[in-house]
XYZ file of C-alpha atoms in Angstrom:
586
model
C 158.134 115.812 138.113
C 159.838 114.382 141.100
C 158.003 116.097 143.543
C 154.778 114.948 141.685
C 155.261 111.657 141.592
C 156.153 111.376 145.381
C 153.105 113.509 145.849
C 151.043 110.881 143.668
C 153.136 107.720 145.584
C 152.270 108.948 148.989
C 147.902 109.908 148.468
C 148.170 106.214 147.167
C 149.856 105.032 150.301
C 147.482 106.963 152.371
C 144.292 106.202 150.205
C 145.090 102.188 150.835
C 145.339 102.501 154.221
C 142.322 103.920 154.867
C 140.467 101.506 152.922
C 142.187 98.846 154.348
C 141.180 99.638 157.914
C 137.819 100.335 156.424
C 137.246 97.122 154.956
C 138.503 95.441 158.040
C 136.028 97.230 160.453
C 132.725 96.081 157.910
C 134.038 92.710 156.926
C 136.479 91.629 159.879
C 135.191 88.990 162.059
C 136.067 91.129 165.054
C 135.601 88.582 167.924
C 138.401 86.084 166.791
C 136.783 82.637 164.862
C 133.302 82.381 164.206
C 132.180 78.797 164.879
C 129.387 76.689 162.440
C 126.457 79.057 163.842
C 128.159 82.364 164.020
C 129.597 82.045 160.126
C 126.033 81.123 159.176
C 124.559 84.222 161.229
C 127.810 86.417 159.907
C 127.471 85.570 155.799
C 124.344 87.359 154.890
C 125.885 90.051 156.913
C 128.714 89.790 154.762
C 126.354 89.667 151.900
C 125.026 93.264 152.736
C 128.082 94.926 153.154
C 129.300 94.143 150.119
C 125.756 94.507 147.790
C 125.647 98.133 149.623
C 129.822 98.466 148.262
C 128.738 97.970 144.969
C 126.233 100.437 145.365
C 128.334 103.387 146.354
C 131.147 102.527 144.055
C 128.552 103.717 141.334
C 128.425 106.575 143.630
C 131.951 107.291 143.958
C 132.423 106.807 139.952
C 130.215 109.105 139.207
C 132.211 111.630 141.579
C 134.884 110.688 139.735
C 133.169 111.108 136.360
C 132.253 114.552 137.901
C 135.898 115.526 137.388
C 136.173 114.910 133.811
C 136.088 117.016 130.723
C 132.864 115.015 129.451
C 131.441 114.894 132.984
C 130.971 118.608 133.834
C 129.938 119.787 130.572
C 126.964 122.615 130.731
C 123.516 120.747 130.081
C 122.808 123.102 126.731
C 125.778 121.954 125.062
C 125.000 118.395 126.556
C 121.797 118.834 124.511
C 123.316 119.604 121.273
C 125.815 116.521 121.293
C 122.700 114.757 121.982
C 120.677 116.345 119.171
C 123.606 115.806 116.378
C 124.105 112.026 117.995
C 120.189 111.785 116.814
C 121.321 112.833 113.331
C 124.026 110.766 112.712
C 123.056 107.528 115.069
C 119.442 106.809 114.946
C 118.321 103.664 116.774
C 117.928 100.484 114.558
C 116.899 97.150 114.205
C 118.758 94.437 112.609
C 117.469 91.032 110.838
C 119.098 87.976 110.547
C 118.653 84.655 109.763
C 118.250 82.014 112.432
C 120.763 79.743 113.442
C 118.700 76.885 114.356
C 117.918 74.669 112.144
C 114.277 73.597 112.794
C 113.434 77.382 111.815
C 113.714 79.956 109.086
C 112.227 82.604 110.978
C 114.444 85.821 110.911
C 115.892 87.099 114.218
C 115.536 90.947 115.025
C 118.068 92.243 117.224
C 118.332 96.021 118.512
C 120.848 98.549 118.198
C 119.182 101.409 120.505
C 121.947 104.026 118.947
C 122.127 107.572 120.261
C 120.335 106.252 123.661
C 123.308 104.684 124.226
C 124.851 108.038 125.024
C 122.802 107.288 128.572
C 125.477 105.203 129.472
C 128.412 108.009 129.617
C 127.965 108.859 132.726
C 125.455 110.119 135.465
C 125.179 113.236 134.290
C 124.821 112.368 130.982
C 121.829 109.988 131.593
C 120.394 112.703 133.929
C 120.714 115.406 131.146
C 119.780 113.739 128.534
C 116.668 111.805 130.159
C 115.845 114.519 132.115
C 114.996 116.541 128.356
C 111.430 115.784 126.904
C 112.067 117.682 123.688
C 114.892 114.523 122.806
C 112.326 112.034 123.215
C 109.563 113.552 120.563
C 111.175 112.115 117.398
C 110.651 108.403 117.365
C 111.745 105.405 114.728
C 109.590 102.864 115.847
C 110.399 99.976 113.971
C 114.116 100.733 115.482
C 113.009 99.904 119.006
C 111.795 96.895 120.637
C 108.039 96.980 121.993
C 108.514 96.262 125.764
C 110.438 99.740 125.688
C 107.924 102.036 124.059
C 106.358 102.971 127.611
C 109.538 104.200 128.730
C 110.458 106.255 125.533
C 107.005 108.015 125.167
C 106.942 108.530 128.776
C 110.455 110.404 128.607
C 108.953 112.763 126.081
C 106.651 114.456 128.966
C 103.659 114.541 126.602
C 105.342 116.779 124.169
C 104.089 116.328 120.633
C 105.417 113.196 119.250
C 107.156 112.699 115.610
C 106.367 109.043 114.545
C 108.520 107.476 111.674
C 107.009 103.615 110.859
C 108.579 101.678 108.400
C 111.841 101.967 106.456
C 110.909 100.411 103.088
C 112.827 97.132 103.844
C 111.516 95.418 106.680
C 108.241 94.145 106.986
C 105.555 96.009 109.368
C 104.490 93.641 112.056
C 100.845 94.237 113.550
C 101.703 94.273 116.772
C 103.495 97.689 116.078
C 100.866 99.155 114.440
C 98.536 98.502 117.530
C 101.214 99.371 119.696
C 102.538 101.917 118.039
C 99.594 103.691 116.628
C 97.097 103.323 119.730
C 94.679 105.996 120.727
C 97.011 107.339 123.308
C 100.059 107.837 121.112
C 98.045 109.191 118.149
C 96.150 111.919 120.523
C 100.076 113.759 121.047
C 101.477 113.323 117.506
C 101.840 116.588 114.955
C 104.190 114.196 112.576
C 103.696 110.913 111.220
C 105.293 108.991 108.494
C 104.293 105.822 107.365
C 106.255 103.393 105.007
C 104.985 100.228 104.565
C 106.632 99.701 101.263
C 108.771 96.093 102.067
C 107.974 93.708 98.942
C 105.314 91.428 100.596
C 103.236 89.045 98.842
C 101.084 88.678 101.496
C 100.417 92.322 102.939
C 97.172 93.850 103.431
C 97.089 97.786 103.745
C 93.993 97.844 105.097
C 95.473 97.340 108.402
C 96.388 100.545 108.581
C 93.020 101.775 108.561
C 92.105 101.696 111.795
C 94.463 103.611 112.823
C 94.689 106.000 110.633
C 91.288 107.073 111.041
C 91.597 108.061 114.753
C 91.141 111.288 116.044
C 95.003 113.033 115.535
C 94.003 116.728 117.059
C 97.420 117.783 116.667
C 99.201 116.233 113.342
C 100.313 118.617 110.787
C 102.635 116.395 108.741
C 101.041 112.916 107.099
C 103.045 111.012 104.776
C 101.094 107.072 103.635
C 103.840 105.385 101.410
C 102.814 101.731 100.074
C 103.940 99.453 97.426
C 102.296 99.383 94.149
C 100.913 95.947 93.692
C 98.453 95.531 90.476
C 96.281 98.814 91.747
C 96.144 101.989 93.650
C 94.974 101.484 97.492
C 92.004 103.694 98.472
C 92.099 105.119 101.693
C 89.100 104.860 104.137
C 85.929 106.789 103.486
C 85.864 108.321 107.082
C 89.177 109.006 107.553
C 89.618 112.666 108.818
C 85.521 112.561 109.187
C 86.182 112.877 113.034
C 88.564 115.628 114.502
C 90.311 116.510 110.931
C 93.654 117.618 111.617
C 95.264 120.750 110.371
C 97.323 119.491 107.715
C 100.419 121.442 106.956
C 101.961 118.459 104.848
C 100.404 115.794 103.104
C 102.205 113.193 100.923
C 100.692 110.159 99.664
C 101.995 107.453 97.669
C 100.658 104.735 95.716
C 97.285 105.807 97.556
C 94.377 107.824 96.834
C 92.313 109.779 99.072
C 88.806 109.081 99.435
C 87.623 112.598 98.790
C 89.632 114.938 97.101
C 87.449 117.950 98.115
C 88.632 117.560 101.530
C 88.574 120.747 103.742
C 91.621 119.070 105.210
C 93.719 120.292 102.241
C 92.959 124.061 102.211
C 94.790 127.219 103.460
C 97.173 126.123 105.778
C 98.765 123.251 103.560
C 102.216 124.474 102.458
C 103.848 120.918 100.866
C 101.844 118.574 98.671
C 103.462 115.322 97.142
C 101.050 112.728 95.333
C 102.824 110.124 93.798
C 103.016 106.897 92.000
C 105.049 104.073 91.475
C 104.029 103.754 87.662
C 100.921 104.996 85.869
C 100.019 102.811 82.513
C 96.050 104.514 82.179
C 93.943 106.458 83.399
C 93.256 105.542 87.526
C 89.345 105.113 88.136
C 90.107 107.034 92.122
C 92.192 109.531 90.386
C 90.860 113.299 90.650
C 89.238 114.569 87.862
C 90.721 117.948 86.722
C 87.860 119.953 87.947
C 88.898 118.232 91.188
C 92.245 118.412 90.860
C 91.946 122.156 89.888
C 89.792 122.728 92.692
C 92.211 121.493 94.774
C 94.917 123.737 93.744
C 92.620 127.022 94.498
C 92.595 125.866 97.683
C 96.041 125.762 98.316
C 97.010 129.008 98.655
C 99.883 128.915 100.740
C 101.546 125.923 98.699
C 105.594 126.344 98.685
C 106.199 122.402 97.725
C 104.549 120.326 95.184
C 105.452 117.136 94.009
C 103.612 114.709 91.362
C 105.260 111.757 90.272
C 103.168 110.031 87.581
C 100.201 111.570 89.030
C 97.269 112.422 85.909
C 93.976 113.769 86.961
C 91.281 112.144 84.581
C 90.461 114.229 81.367
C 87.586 116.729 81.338
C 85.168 117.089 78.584
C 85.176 119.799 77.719
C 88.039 120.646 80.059
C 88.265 123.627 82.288
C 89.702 127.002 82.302
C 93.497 126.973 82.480
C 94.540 127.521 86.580
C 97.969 129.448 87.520
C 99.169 128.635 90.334
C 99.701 131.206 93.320
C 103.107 132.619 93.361
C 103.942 131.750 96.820
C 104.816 128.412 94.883
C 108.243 127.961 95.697
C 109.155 124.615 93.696
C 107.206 121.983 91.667
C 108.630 118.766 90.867
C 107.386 116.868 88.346
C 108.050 113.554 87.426
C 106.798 110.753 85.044
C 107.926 107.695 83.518
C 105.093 106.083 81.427
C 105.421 106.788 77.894
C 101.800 105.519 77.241
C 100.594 108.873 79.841
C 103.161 110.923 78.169
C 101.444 110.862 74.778
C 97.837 111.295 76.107
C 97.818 113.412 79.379
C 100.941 115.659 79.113
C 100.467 118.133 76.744
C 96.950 118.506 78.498
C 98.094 118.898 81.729
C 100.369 121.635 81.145
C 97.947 123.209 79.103
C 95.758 123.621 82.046
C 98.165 124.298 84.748
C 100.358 126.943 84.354
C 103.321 127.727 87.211
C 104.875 131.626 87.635
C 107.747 132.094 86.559
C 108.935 132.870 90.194
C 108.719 129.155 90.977
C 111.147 126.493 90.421
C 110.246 123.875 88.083
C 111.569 120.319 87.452
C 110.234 117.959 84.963
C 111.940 114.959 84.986
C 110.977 112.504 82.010
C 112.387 109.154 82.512
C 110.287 107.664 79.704
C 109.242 110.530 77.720
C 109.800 109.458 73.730
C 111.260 107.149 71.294
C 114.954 106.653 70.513
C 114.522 108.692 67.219
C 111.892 111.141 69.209
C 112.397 114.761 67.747
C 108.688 114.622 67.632
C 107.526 115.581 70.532
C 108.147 119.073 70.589
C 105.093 119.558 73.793
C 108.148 117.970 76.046
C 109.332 121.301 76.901
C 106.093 123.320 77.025
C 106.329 123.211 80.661
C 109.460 125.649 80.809
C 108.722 127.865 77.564
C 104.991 128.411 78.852
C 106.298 132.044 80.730
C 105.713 134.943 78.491
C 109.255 135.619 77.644
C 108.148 139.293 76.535
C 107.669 140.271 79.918
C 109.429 137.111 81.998
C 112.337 136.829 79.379
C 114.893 133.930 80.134
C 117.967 135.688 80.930
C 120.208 131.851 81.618
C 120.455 128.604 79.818
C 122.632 125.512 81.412
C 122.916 122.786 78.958
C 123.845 118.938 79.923
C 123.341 116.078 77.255
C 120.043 115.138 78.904
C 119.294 118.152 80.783
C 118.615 121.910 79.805
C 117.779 124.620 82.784
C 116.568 128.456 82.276
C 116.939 131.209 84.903
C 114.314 133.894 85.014
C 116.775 135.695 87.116
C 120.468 136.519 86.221
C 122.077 136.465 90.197
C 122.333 132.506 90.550
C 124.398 132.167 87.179
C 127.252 135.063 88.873
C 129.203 132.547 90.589
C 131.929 130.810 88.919
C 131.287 127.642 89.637
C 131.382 124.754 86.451
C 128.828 123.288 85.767
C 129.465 119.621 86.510
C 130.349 116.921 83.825
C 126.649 115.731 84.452
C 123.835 117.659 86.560
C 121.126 115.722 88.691
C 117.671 117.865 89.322
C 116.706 117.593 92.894
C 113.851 119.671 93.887
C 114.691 120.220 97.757
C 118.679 120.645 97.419
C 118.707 123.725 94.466
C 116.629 126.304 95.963
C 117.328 128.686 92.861
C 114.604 130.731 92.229
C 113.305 131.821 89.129
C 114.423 128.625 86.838
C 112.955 125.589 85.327
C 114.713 122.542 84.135
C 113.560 119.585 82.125
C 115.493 116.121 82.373
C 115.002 113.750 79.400
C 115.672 110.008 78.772
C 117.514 111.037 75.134
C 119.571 113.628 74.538
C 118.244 117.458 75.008
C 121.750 118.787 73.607
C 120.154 116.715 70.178
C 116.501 118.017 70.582
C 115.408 120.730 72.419
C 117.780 123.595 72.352
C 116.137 124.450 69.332
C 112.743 124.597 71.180
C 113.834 127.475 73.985
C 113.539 130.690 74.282
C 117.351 131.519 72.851
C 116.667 134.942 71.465
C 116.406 136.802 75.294
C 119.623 134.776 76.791
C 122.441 136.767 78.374
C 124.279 133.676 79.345
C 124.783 129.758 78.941
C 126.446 127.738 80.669
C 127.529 123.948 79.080
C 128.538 121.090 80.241
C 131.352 118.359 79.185
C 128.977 115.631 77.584
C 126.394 118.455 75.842
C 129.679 120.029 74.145
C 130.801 116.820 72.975
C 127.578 116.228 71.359
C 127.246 119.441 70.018
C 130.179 119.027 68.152
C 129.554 115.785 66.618
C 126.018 116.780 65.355
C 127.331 118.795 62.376
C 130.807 118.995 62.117
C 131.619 122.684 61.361
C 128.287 124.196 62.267
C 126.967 122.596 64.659
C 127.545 125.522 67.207
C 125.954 128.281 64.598
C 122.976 125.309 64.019
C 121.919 125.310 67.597
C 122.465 128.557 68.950
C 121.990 130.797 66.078
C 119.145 132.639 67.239
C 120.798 133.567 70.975
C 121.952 136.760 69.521
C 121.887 139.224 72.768
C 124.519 136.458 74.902
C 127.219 138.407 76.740
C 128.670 135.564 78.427
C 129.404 131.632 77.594
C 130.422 129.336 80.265
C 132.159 126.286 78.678
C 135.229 123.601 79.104
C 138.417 124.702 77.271
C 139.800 121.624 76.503
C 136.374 121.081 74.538
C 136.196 124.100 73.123
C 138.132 123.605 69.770
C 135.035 123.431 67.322
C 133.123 126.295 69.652
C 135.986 128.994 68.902
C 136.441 128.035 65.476
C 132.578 128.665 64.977
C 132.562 131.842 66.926
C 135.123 133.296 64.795
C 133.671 133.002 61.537
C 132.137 135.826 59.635
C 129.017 135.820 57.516
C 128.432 137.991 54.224
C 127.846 140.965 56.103
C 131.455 140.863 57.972
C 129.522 139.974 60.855
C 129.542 137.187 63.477
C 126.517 135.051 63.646
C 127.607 133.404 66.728
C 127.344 135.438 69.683
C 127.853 138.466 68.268
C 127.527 140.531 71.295
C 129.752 138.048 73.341
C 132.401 139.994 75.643
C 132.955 137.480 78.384
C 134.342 133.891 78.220
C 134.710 131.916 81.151
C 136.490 128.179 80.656
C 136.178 125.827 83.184
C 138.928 122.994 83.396
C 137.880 119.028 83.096
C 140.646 116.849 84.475
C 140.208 113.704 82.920
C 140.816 115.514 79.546
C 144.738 115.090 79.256
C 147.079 117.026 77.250
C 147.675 116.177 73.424
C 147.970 117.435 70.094
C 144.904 119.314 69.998
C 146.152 121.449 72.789
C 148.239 123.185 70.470
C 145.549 123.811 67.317
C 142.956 125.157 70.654
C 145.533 127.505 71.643
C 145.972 128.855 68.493
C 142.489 128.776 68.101
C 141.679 130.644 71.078
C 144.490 133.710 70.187
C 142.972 133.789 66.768
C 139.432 134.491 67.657
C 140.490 136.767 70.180
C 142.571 138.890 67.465
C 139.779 138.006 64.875
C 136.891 140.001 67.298
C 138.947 142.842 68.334
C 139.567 143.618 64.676
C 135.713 143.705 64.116
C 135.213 146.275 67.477
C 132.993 142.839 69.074
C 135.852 141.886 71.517
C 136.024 139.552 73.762
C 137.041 141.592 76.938
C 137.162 139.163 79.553
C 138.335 135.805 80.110
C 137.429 134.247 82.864
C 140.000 130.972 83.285
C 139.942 127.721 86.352
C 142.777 128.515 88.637
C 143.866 124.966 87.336
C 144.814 125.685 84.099
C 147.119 129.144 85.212
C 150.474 127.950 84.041
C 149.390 127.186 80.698
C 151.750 129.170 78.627
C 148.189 130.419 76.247
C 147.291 132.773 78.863
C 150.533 134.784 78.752
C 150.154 135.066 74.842
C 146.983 136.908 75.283
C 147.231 140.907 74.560
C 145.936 142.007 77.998
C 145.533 145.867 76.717
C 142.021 143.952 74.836
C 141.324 141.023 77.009
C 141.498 140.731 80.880
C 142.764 137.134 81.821
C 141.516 136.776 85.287
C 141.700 133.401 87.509
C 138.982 131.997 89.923
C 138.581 129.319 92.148
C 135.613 127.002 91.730
């Protein structure tokens, strides 16, 4: 350490020295004092010498920099820091109030984000500007306009991915003619527009200008505006020059101008058409000829997504379409209980989906609060002939049911969560369709499904809590009565109480009516339900049902029990020679 130091203390000494006689050979005077006329001839000397110092002390930092672990990284993995930075830290803008007080116009200010990563170093700036393909994707509205030369000029006239608007901020025009001019449009494959800021005063037809330039290359349109009284109309000649090959189209709270488009044909492969609301009927909505048309064109749909979205009825109306089975997910979504009544039942009677695809409906306004009445709510998800599609898995919330086509996704032992949220692009489950409801489908529909060709179910907290409370003492038997062929029932313990006592009672026969072919329980452990005196009465509960089945030769052979709950003292009291006890992790 010693000899280190001294090692250190003495390329210091030297280092200084050599500077210092430097520095005295470019700045001394060298010819003793410099009188009025020889300082004034000597300062812009001066001047120089130290302007071209600053220079190569960049030049000698980034030698420096060189030497560093961040400095000398290879230029791929360079590339990837950059591409996550462009994830995580996109360039923004940010709007405040002024603080002068003759104004109340905001003030934007820019926060450039993952650019700033040009500042590192040299080599960082050189890597990363020296990269078209980081350049491409571009959130205008995040950048100020005196720098959009500069950024589409770094992209090397790659194809461009244009992202204007945010939903919040207001959409100047000077970025749409900026942003949006011929020569930008000419190079962009992607390009997402959301002008959807609440503002009295906007005018959408702004856009169309721009939108109905030539775009050779895009593949991916999305048009999002705000619903304000009525649906905007887009353009009659927009894609009339140069149509683009569409591969994704999403439009909401507009209408195209022609919905026989050979825009949206073969190569399309996601469709979302939504709205905001829907009260009646839109006059620019497609009829369903049109709309059916439309469909039959698509076939090499994987994503489709209507949100309040009703073609106008047909009379009479037209023969029922199935859609292709490429069809990956649908996702379905409506709100207005006045379109409900009058258009749903009709549009699933006309458009059927495989039973390959997954399908969400989610109702957000579908009935009343008494609204047992509506029994077309699920005929969306019990349209698949279940003689040769049968449902093999039900999951149950309080406003959610879910059937699997397909028996591999319910294997894993994870619990189904105290509530579940449908998401069409996170569950990529094939093979199932779920319906969401504003009241309770624990209450209403479990009655309406296809029970009889189940193998398992799966139910949640909330849905066993109301199960229970429907009809204390058969409320179990009263809802799933008809699920005869289930083999296995996923379910909290600490629930349970009212579930066990049902499944061990006998009917006149000496039977079980409850799952009579049951053989595998799986409980799944909720910890905000806290030990009390129930714990006791389940436990014996549990034993007794156990001994009660094996009696009858309908065992249960397996339980299946939260890692969680393994030192509870009911597991060791189970005769293992009849019933496996095995422990997972969820």
């Amino acid at each position: 350490m010693l000899k280190a130091n001294s090692e250190t203390d003495s390329y210091r000494q030297s280092a200084e020295d050599a500077w210092s006689a430097f520095i005295r050979t470019r700045f001394g005077a060298g010819h003793g004092p410099l009188g009025r006329s020889g300082r004034a001839t000597r300062l812009p000397q001066l001047e120089v010498e130290f302007e071209t110092m600053q220079k190569f002390f960049a030049v000698a930092k980034q030698h420096m920099n060189a030497c560093t672990g961040a400095g000398c990284l290879p230029t791929e993995i360079l590339a990837t820091i950059v591409s996550l930075a462009q994830e995580s830290w996109p360039a923004k803008s940010v709007h405040h109030l002024s603080l002068r007080e003759d104004t109340d116009d905001e003030v934007v200010t820019y926060d450039l984000g993952w650019m700033n990563i040009t500042q590192v170093c040299s080599r960082w700036r050189k890597a990363t500007l020296g990269n078209p393909a980081l350049w491409q994707t571009v959130h205008c509205l995040g950048l100020p306009l005196p720098l959009a030369t500069d950024i589409l000029s770094r992209s090397s006239r790659l194809p461009l991915r244009l992202y204007i608007g945010d939903g919040v901020h207001d959409i100047s025009n000077d970025v749409i003619t900026n942003w949006m001019s011929w020569p930008v449009l000419r190079r962009t494959s992607l390009l997402h527009i959301d002008d959807t800021s609440y503002d009295d005063d906007v005018n959408y037809e702004r856009w169309f200008s721009a939108i109905t330039q030539p775009m050779p290359i895009l593949e991916d349109l999305s048009i999002s505006f705000n619903l304000d009284g009525s649906v905007t109309l887009l353009p009659n000649n927009l894609w009339v020059e140069s149509p683009p090959a569409l591969t994704s189209l999403q439009l909401s709270n507009c209408f195209l101008p022609n919905w026989n488009s050979p825009v949206l044909g073969d190569k399309v492969t996601h469709l979302c058409l939504e709205l905001n609301w829907c009260y009646e009927e839109q006059e620019a909505s497609p009829t369903t000829m049109e709309m059916r048309n439309l469909f039959s064109r698509l076939t090499s749909l994987k994503l489709l997504t209507l949100s309040n979205f009703w073609p106008k009825k047909d009379t009479p109306p037209p023969d029922p379409f199935e859609f292709y089975h490429g069809l990956e997910i649908f996702d379905s979504d409506f709100s207005m209980d006045g379109m409900f009544e009058t258009h749903y039942s009709y549009f699933w009677a006309l458009f059927r989906v495989p039973s390959t695809t997954t399908l969400y409906v989610n109702g957000y306004n579908d009935w009343g609060e008494d609204g047992d009445d509506h029994p077309g709510l699920v005929d969306p998800i019990t349209q698949v002939d279940n003689a040769t599609s049968p449902a093999l898995g039900l999951v149950v919330d309080d406003f959610l049911v879910k059937l699997y086509y397909a028996e591999t996704p319910l294997l894993a032992h994870s619990p189904p969560p105290k509530h579940i949220f449908t998401d069409a692009h996170s569950d990529r489950s094939r093979s199932c369709r779920t319906l969401k409801c504003k009241n309770s489908a624990a209450q209403f529909l479990i009655h309406l499904l296809p029970l009889e060709s189940l193998r398992i179910i799966s139910i949640t907290a909330p849905a066993m809590k109301r199960i229970t409370a429907l009809e204390p003492g058969r409320g179990w038997l009263l809802k799933f009565g008809p699920a005869r062929n289930v083999r296995r029932l996923d379910v909290y313990y600490a629930h349970s109480l009212a579930l066990l006592d049902d499944l061990a009672k006998k009917d006149a026969n000496e039977g079980f009516p409850l799952f009579p072919l049951l053989d595998s329980l799986v409980f799944h452990h909720d910890p905000k339900a806290t030990a009390n005196s129930v714990q006791t009465s389940l436990d014996l509960m549990l034993l007794e049902l156990l001994a009660i089945r094996h009696e009858q030769s309908a065992g249960i052979q397996e339980l299946m029990v939260d890692w969680r709950m393994e030192s509870w003292s009911v597991w060791s009291q189970v005769n293992q020679d009849t019933t496996k006890v095995l422990f997972f992790e969820p």
